Amino acid sequence: MPPEPPLPVVLLTGLHADVRHAAGNRLLAAVPGSVLAHQRLVRDALGRVELTVRDASGVLERVRLPTANDCACCGIREDVLPRLRRLAVDRGVRLGVVEAWDNVEPQEAAEAIAAAGDGLRLAAVITAVAPGCLVEDLARPVDLAERGLAASPDDQGTVAEVLARQVEYATVLAHPPVRDDADAAGLALMRLMHPQATLLPLHARGLASLTTAEFDIERAAARVHPACARLPSDGNDSGMVSAVWRRRRPAHPGRLYDALADVVPAALRSRGRVWLACRPDDLLVWEAAGGTLSVESAGRWLASLTDREWDAMPPLRQAAAAVDWDPAHGDRGQHVCFIAPDLDREPLFELLDSCLLTDDEYARGPEHWRTFADPFAEFLDGVAA
């Protein structure tokens, strides 16, 4: 007999729990023979996870399990996927849905499912979003702990940061029907943040088609990787504006740092890559949401590599650099997208442009640039500037 085809698995994430649960119910109703496994953190002294497995008729199993280091992906690998495999054999299940706990960021969980193999196939990643809450959630610096969503006492993440990454990674953004202006604004924000995603109302019939889909882990990783991400373009959707700042000159570290207090709050979400003069070979990642900015290193610009180092880079990274190659600077440059309601791009871009090197500074070259004081060192190197 030919081997059984792998069981399609859908990863369902989202901080908006009510919408996420509703999306799970719709999947169970849309696909006969489907089961859903949901992990939920239990706030007790033992720090356990409650795992519930159910189908459209009700709960099949509910058990409390220990969690190692508050690791959601460990629980998916060790507890959830083995149960889905067993149910596929014993009950002829057609679709497995993994509903992760609230603050799980989908990339790591998706890669854990895809790597599991052995009779499983990652079909899609869905983030369930309440559009009417999205604008407010991305506007305020609220810690996960304040909302009771932290996975552990040392979880320092914010609601805005996690929600932004949940929205930008998924292939499908599931949402309730649009009922008012707040919903419409949130939907427009979703479309601008992730133009490649499929926005699917919860009542839509398209959920059943996910059983035949296949999620491409490598392309998804490249799509959100800061070095080759397909950032949103300039756009205006129902008053929600995206504006892309692109320049081919390095930024003065001191002037850019001094401008952060005005630049970061100007947008609900901004992300991209930055070229600092004092670090001419380092590709820096810019990510801001909820008024909080993260600047991290993503390795070196490909223009600074030797031929052998270039050849060792992933093909998608090479292709992204080649498409945007500049004769003088290679892939180096400023490329940051800002998204906000009624965003006024001119004063924002004037401020950012004032942070770039002057003609005189630029003419002195990289050896001089490296002598600039670097206030970003505290974050990039873990030492005081």
JSON list of C-alpha atoms in Angstrom, two decimals, residues 189-335:
[
{"chain": "A", "resi": 189, "resn": "LEU", "atom": "CA", "xyz": [-3.33, 48.93, 8.93]},
{"chain": "A", "resi": 190, "resn": "MET", "atom": "CA", "xyz": [-3.17, 45.15, 8.43]},
{"chain": "A", "resi": 191, "resn": "ARG", "atom": "CA", "xyz": [-3.13, 45.55, 4.65]},
{"chain": "A", "resi": 192, "resn": "LEU", "atom": "CA", "xyz": [-0.28, 48.06, 4.79]},
{"chain": "A", "resi": 193, "resn": "MET", "atom": "CA", "xyz": [1.77, 46.13, 7.33]},
{"chain": "A", "resi": 194, "resn": "HIS", "atom": "CA", "xyz": [1.60, 42.88, 5.36]},
{"chain": "A", "resi": 195, "resn": "PRO", "atom": "CA", "xyz": [0.54, 43.41, 1.72]},
{"chain": "A", "resi": 196, "resn": "GLN", "atom": "CA", "xyz": [1.30, 39.78, 0.79]},
{"chain": "A", "resi": 197, "resn": "ALA", "atom": "CA", "xyz": [-1.06, 38.28, 3.38]},
{"chain": "A", "resi": 198, "resn": "THR", "atom": "CA", "xyz": [-4.55, 37.00, 2.65]},
{"chain": "A", "resi": 199, "resn": "LEU", "atom": "CA", "xyz": [-7.09, 38.86, 4.80]},
{"chain": "A", "resi": 200, "resn": "LEU", "atom": "CA", "xyz": [-9.91, 36.45, 5.51]},
{"chain": "A", "resi": 201, "resn": "PRO", "atom": "CA", "xyz": [-13.13, 37.21, 7.40]},
{"chain": "A", "resi": 202, "resn": "LEU", "atom": "CA", "xyz": [-13.98, 34.50, 9.91]},
{"chain": "A", "resi": 203, "resn": "HIS", "atom": "CA", "xyz": [-17.18, 33.64, 8.06]},
{"chain": "A", "resi": 204, "resn": "ALA", "atom": "CA", "xyz": [-15.40, 33.18, 4.70]},
{"chain": "A", "resi": 205, "resn": "ARG", "atom": "CA", "xyz": [-15.36, 29.77, 3.03]},
{"chain": "A", "resi": 206, "resn": "GLY", "atom": "CA", "xyz": [-11.69, 29.97, 2.15]},
{"chain": "A", "resi": 207, "resn": "LEU", "atom": "CA", "xyz": [-10.58, 28.37, 5.41]},
{"chain": "A", "resi": 208, "resn": "ALA", "atom": "CA", "xyz": [-11.34, 24.88, 4.06]},
{"chain": "A", "resi": 209, "resn": "SER", "atom": "CA", "xyz": [-8.81, 25.34, 1.26]},
{"chain": "A", "resi": 210, "resn": "LEU", "atom": "CA", "xyz": [-5.98, 25.41, 3.80]},
{"chain": "A", "resi": 211, "resn": "THR", "atom": "CA", "xyz": [-5.90, 21.61, 3.82]},
{"chain": "A", "resi": 212, "resn": "THR", "atom": "CA", "xyz": [-4.30, 21.67, 0.35]},
{"chain": "A", "resi": 213, "resn": "ALA", "atom": "CA", "xyz": [-1.94, 24.61, 0.95]},
{"chain": "A", "resi": 214, "resn": "GLU", "atom": "CA", "xyz": [1.74, 24.40, 1.85]},
{"chain": "A", "resi": 215, "resn": "PHE", "atom": "CA", "xyz": [3.71, 26.91, 3.88]},
{"chain": "A", "resi": 216, "resn": "ASP", "atom": "CA", "xyz": [7.19, 27.75, 2.57]},
{"chain": "A", "resi": 217, "resn": "ILE", "atom": "CA", "xyz": [9.39, 28.15, 5.64]},
{"chain": "A", "resi": 218, "resn": "GLU", "atom": "CA", "xyz": [12.43, 29.44, 3.74]},
{"chain": "A", "resi": 219, "resn": "ARG", "atom": "CA", "xyz": [10.52, 32.13, 1.86]},
{"chain": "A", "resi": 220, "resn": "ALA", "atom": "CA", "xyz": [8.70, 33.20, 5.02]},
{"chain": "A", "resi": 221, "resn": "ALA", "atom": "CA", "xyz": [12.00, 33.57, 6.86]},
{"chain": "A", "resi": 222, "resn": "ALA", "atom": "CA", "xyz": [13.45, 35.62, 3.99]},
{"chain": "A", "resi": 223, "resn": "ARG", "atom": "CA", "xyz": [10.32, 37.77, 3.81]},
{"chain": "A", "resi": 224, "resn": "VAL", "atom": "CA", "xyz": [10.69, 38.94, 7.41]},
{"chain": "A", "resi": 225, "resn": "HIS", "atom": "CA", "xyz": [14.50, 38.88, 7.62]},
{"chain": "A", "resi": 226, "resn": "PRO", "atom": "CA", "xyz": [15.62, 42.51, 7.86]},
{"chain": "A", "resi": 227, "resn": "ALA", "atom": "CA", "xyz": [18.38, 42.08, 5.28]},
{"chain": "A", "resi": 228, "resn": "CYS", "atom": "CA", "xyz": [16.04, 40.97, 2.51]},
{"chain": "A", "resi": 229, "resn": "ALA", "atom": "CA", "xyz": [12.54, 41.74, 3.74]},
{"chain": "A", "resi": 230, "resn": "ARG", "atom": "CA", "xyz": [10.00, 42.92, 1.21]},
{"chain": "A", "resi": 231, "resn": "LEU", "atom": "CA", "xyz": [9.04, 46.02, 3.15]},
{"chain": "A", "resi": 232, "resn": "PRO", "atom": "CA", "xyz": [5.71, 47.73, 2.45]},
{"chain": "A", "resi": 233, "resn": "SER", "atom": "CA", "xyz": [5.77, 50.42, -0.24]},
{"chain": "A", "resi": 234, "resn": "ASP", "atom": "CA", "xyz": [4.34, 53.94, -0.14]},
{"chain": "A", "resi": 235, "resn": "GLY", "atom": "CA", "xyz": [0.58, 53.75, 0.21]},
{"chain": "A", "resi": 236, "resn": "ASN", "atom": "CA", "xyz": [-2.62, 55.26, 1.55]},
{"chain": "A", "resi": 237, "resn": "ASP", "atom": "CA", "xyz": [-5.48, 53.02, 2.63]},
{"chain": "A", "resi": 238, "resn": "SER", "atom": "CA", "xyz": [-8.53, 54.71, 4.15]},
{"chain": "A", "resi": 239, "resn": "GLY", "atom": "CA", "xyz": [-6.35, 57.38, 5.79]},
{"chain": "A", "resi": 240, "resn": "MET", "atom": "CA", "xyz": [-3.73, 54.91, 7.01]},
{"chain": "A", "resi": 241, "resn": "VAL", "atom": "CA", "xyz": [-0.43, 55.91, 5.38]},
{"chain": "A", "resi": 242, "resn": "SER", "atom": "CA", "xyz": [2.78, 54.02, 4.72]},
{"chain": "A", "resi": 243, "resn": "ALA", "atom": "CA", "xyz": [5.86, 56.02, 3.76]},
{"chain": "A", "resi": 244, "resn": "VAL", "atom": "CA", "xyz": [9.26, 54.59, 2.87]},
{"chain": "A", "resi": 245, "resn": "TRP", "atom": "CA", "xyz": [12.48, 56.48, 3.64]},
{"chain": "A", "resi": 246, "resn": "ARG", "atom": "CA", "xyz": [15.25, 55.33, 1.29]},
{"chain": "A", "resi": 247, "resn": "ARG", "atom": "CA", "xyz": [18.62, 57.01, 1.05]},
{"chain": "A", "resi": 248, "resn": "ARG", "atom": "CA", "xyz": [22.13, 56.03, -0.12]},
{"chain": "A", "resi": 249, "resn": "ARG", "atom": "CA", "xyz": [24.15, 57.94, 2.46]},
{"chain": "A", "resi": 250, "resn": "PRO", "atom": "CA", "xyz": [25.13, 56.81, 5.98]},
{"chain": "A", "resi": 251, "resn": "ALA", "atom": "CA", "xyz": [23.62, 58.40, 9.06]},
{"chain": "A", "resi": 252, "resn": "HIS", "atom": "CA", "xyz": [25.60, 60.28, 11.68]},
{"chain": "A", "resi": 253, "resn": "PRO", "atom": "CA", "xyz": [25.14, 58.21, 14.86]},
{"chain": "A", "resi": 254, "resn": "GLY", "atom": "CA", "xyz": [24.87, 61.17, 17.21]},
{"chain": "A", "resi": 255, "resn": "ARG", "atom": "CA", "xyz": [22.32, 63.11, 15.18]},
{"chain": "A", "resi": 256, "resn": "LEU", "atom": "CA", "xyz": [20.18, 60.04, 14.53]},
{"chain": "A", "resi": 257, "resn": "TYR", "atom": "CA", "xyz": [20.21, 59.10, 18.19]},
{"chain": "A", "resi": 258, "resn": "ASP", "atom": "CA", "xyz": [19.16, 62.61, 19.19]},
{"chain": "A", "resi": 259, "resn": "ALA", "atom": "CA", "xyz": [16.27, 62.47, 16.70]},
{"chain": "A", "resi": 260, "resn": "LEU", "atom": "CA", "xyz": [14.81, 59.21, 18.02]},
{"chain": "A", "resi": 261, "resn": "ALA", "atom": "CA", "xyz": [12.50, 60.92, 20.51]},
{"chain": "A", "resi": 262, "resn": "ASP", "atom": "CA", "xyz": [10.68, 62.55, 17.58]},
{"chain": "A", "resi": 263, "resn": "VAL", "atom": "CA", "xyz": [11.07, 59.83, 14.94]},
{"chain": "A", "resi": 264, "resn": "VAL", "atom": "CA", "xyz": [9.90, 56.75, 16.88]},
{"chain": "A", "resi": 265, "resn": "PRO", "atom": "CA", "xyz": [6.51, 58.12, 18.09]},
{"chain": "A", "resi": 266, "resn": "ALA", "atom": "CA", "xyz": [5.69, 59.39, 14.58]},
{"chain": "A", "resi": 267, "resn": "ALA", "atom": "CA", "xyz": [4.45, 55.95, 13.47]},
{"chain": "A", "resi": 268, "resn": "LEU", "atom": "CA", "xyz": [2.47, 53.06, 14.86]},
{"chain": "A", "resi": 269, "resn": "ARG", "atom": "CA", "xyz": [4.92, 50.70, 13.21]},
{"chain": "A", "resi": 270, "resn": "SER", "atom": "CA", "xyz": [8.27, 51.26, 11.54]},
{"chain": "A", "resi": 271, "resn": "ARG", "atom": "CA", "xyz": [10.81, 48.70, 10.42]},
{"chain": "A", "resi": 272, "resn": "GLY", "atom": "CA", "xyz": [13.70, 48.32, 8.06]},
{"chain": "A", "resi": 273, "resn": "ARG", "atom": "CA", "xyz": [17.48, 48.53, 7.84]},
{"chain": "A", "resi": 274, "resn": "VAL", "atom": "CA", "xyz": [19.83, 51.34, 8.76]},
{"chain": "A", "resi": 275, "resn": "TRP", "atom": "CA", "xyz": [23.40, 52.28, 7.80]},
{"chain": "A", "resi": 276, "resn": "LEU", "atom": "CA", "xyz": [25.36, 54.05, 10.55]},
{"chain": "A", "resi": 277, "resn": "ALA", "atom": "CA", "xyz": [28.54, 55.86, 9.49]},
{"chain": "A", "resi": 278, "resn": "CYS", "atom": "CA", "xyz": [30.52, 54.64, 12.52]},
{"chain": "A", "resi": 279, "resn": "ARG", "atom": "CA", "xyz": [29.66, 51.04, 11.59]},
{"chain": "A", "resi": 280, "resn": "PRO", "atom": "CA", "xyz": [30.05, 51.15, 7.81]},
{"chain": "A", "resi": 281, "resn": "ASP", "atom": "CA", "xyz": [30.02, 47.37, 7.34]},
{"chain": "A", "resi": 282, "resn": "ASP", "atom": "CA", "xyz": [27.20, 46.49, 9.77]},
{"chain": "A", "resi": 283, "resn": "LEU", "atom": "CA", "xyz": [23.60, 46.05, 8.65]},
{"chain": "A", "resi": 284, "resn": "LEU", "atom": "CA", "xyz": [21.45, 47.32, 11.51]},
{"chain": "A", "resi": 285, "resn": "VAL", "atom": "CA", "xyz": [17.82, 46.32, 12.03]},
{"chain": "A", "resi": 286, "resn": "TRP", "atom": "CA", "xyz": [15.28, 49.01, 12.91]},
{"chain": "A", "resi": 287, "resn": "GLU", "atom": "CA", "xyz": [12.03, 47.80, 14.54]},
{"chain": "A", "resi": 288, "resn": "ALA", "atom": "CA", "xyz": [9.62, 50.07, 16.38]},
{"chain": "A", "resi": 289, "resn": "ALA", "atom": "CA", "xyz": [6.08, 49.55, 17.65]},
{"chain": "A", "resi": 290, "resn": "GLY", "atom": "CA", "xyz": [4.16, 50.97, 20.58]},
{"chain": "A", "resi": 291, "resn": "GLY", "atom": "CA", "xyz": [6.68, 53.79, 20.91]},
{"chain": "A", "resi": 292, "resn": "THR", "atom": "CA", "xyz": [9.49, 51.30, 21.63]},
{"chain": "A", "resi": 293, "resn": "LEU", "atom": "CA", "xyz": [12.52, 51.00, 19.33]},
{"chain": "A", "resi": 294, "resn": "SER", "atom": "CA", "xyz": [14.85, 48.05, 18.90]},
{"chain": "A", "resi": 295, "resn": "VAL", "atom": "CA", "xyz": [18.11, 48.44, 16.96]},
{"chain": "A", "resi": 296, "resn": "GLU", "atom": "CA", "xyz": [20.11, 45.24, 16.47]},
{"chain": "A", "resi": 297, "resn": "SER", "atom": "CA", "xyz": [22.86, 43.94, 14.23]},
{"chain": "A", "resi": 298, "resn": "ALA", "atom": "CA", "xyz": [21.92, 41.53, 11.42]},
{"chain": "A", "resi": 299, "resn": "GLY", "atom": "CA", "xyz": [25.47, 40.82, 10.34]},
{"chain": "A", "resi": 300, "resn": "ARG", "atom": "CA", "xyz": [27.35, 42.59, 7.57]},
{"chain": "A", "resi": 301, "resn": "TRP", "atom": "CA", "xyz": [26.24, 44.29, 4.39]},
{"chain": "A", "resi": 302, "resn": "LEU", "atom": "CA", "xyz": [27.02, 41.94, 1.51]},
{"chain": "A", "resi": 303, "resn": "ALA", "atom": "CA", "xyz": [29.05, 44.71, -0.14]},
{"chain": "A", "resi": 304, "resn": "SER", "atom": "CA", "xyz": [31.63, 44.30, 2.64]},
{"chain": "A", "resi": 305, "resn": "LEU", "atom": "CA", "xyz": [32.12, 40.54, 2.06]},
{"chain": "A", "resi": 306, "resn": "THR", "atom": "CA", "xyz": [34.80, 38.72, 0.12]},
{"chain": "A", "resi": 307, "resn": "ASP", "atom": "CA", "xyz": [33.73, 36.63, -2.87]},
{"chain": "A", "resi": 308, "resn": "ARG", "atom": "CA", "xyz": [34.00, 33.46, -0.78]},
{"chain": "A", "resi": 309, "resn": "GLU", "atom": "CA", "xyz": [31.87, 34.96, 2.01]},
{"chain": "A", "resi": 310, "resn": "TRP", "atom": "CA", "xyz": [29.32, 36.12, -0.58]},
{"chain": "A", "resi": 311, "resn": "ASP", "atom": "CA", "xyz": [29.04, 32.59, -1.99]},
{"chain": "A", "resi": 312, "resn": "ALA", "atom": "CA", "xyz": [28.27, 31.27, 1.49]},
{"chain": "A", "resi": 313, "resn": "MET", "atom": "CA", "xyz": [25.23, 33.54, 1.85]},
{"chain": "A", "resi": 314, "resn": "PRO", "atom": "CA", "xyz": [21.72, 32.08, 1.25]},
{"chain": "A", "resi": 315, "resn": "PRO", "atom": "CA", "xyz": [20.54, 32.53, -2.36]},
{"chain": "A", "resi": 316, "resn": "LEU", "atom": "CA", "xyz": [17.52, 34.60, -1.32]},
{"chain": "A", "resi": 317, "resn": "ARG", "atom": "CA", "xyz": [19.81, 37.02, 0.55]},
{"chain": "A", "resi": 318, "resn": "GLN", "atom": "CA", "xyz": [22.07, 37.30, -2.50]},
{"chain": "A", "resi": 319, "resn": "ALA", "atom": "CA", "xyz": [19.09, 37.92, -4.78]},
{"chain": "A", "resi": 320, "resn": "ALA", "atom": "CA", "xyz": [17.66, 40.63, -2.52]},
{"chain": "A", "resi": 321, "resn": "ALA", "atom": "CA", "xyz": [21.01, 42.44, -2.43]},
{"chain": "A", "resi": 322, "resn": "ALA", "atom": "CA", "xyz": [21.48, 42.17, -6.20]},
{"chain": "A", "resi": 323, "resn": "VAL", "atom": "CA", "xyz": [18.06, 43.65, -6.95]},
{"chain": "A", "resi": 324, "resn": "ASP", "atom": "CA", "xyz": [18.85, 46.74, -4.86]},
{"chain": "A", "resi": 325, "resn": "TRP", "atom": "CA", "xyz": [22.53, 47.06, -5.71]},
{"chain": "A", "resi": 326, "resn": "ASP", "atom": "CA", "xyz": [24.09, 50.52, -5.93]},
{"chain": "A", "resi": 327, "resn": "PRO", "atom": "CA", "xyz": [27.31, 50.98, -7.99]},
{"chain": "A", "resi": 328, "resn": "ALA", "atom": "CA", "xyz": [28.96, 52.99, -5.22]},
{"chain": "A", "resi": 329, "resn": "HIS", "atom": "CA", "xyz": [27.62, 51.43, -2.02]},
{"chain": "A", "resi": 330, "resn": "GLY", "atom": "CA", "xyz": [26.34, 47.99, -2.97]},
{"chain": "A", "resi": 331, "resn": "ASP", "atom": "CA", "xyz": [23.45, 46.97, -0.70]},
{"chain": "A", "resi": 332, "resn": "ARG", "atom": "CA", "xyz": [24.25, 49.59, 1.95]},
{"chain": "A", "resi": 333, "resn": "GLY", "atom": "CA", "xyz": [21.62, 52.24, 2.56]},
{"chain": "A", "resi": 334, "resn": "GLN", "atom": "CA", "xyz": [18.69, 53.47, 4.62]},
{"chain": "A", "resi": 335, "resn": "HIS", "atom": "CA", "xyz": [15.41, 51.64, 4.02]}
]
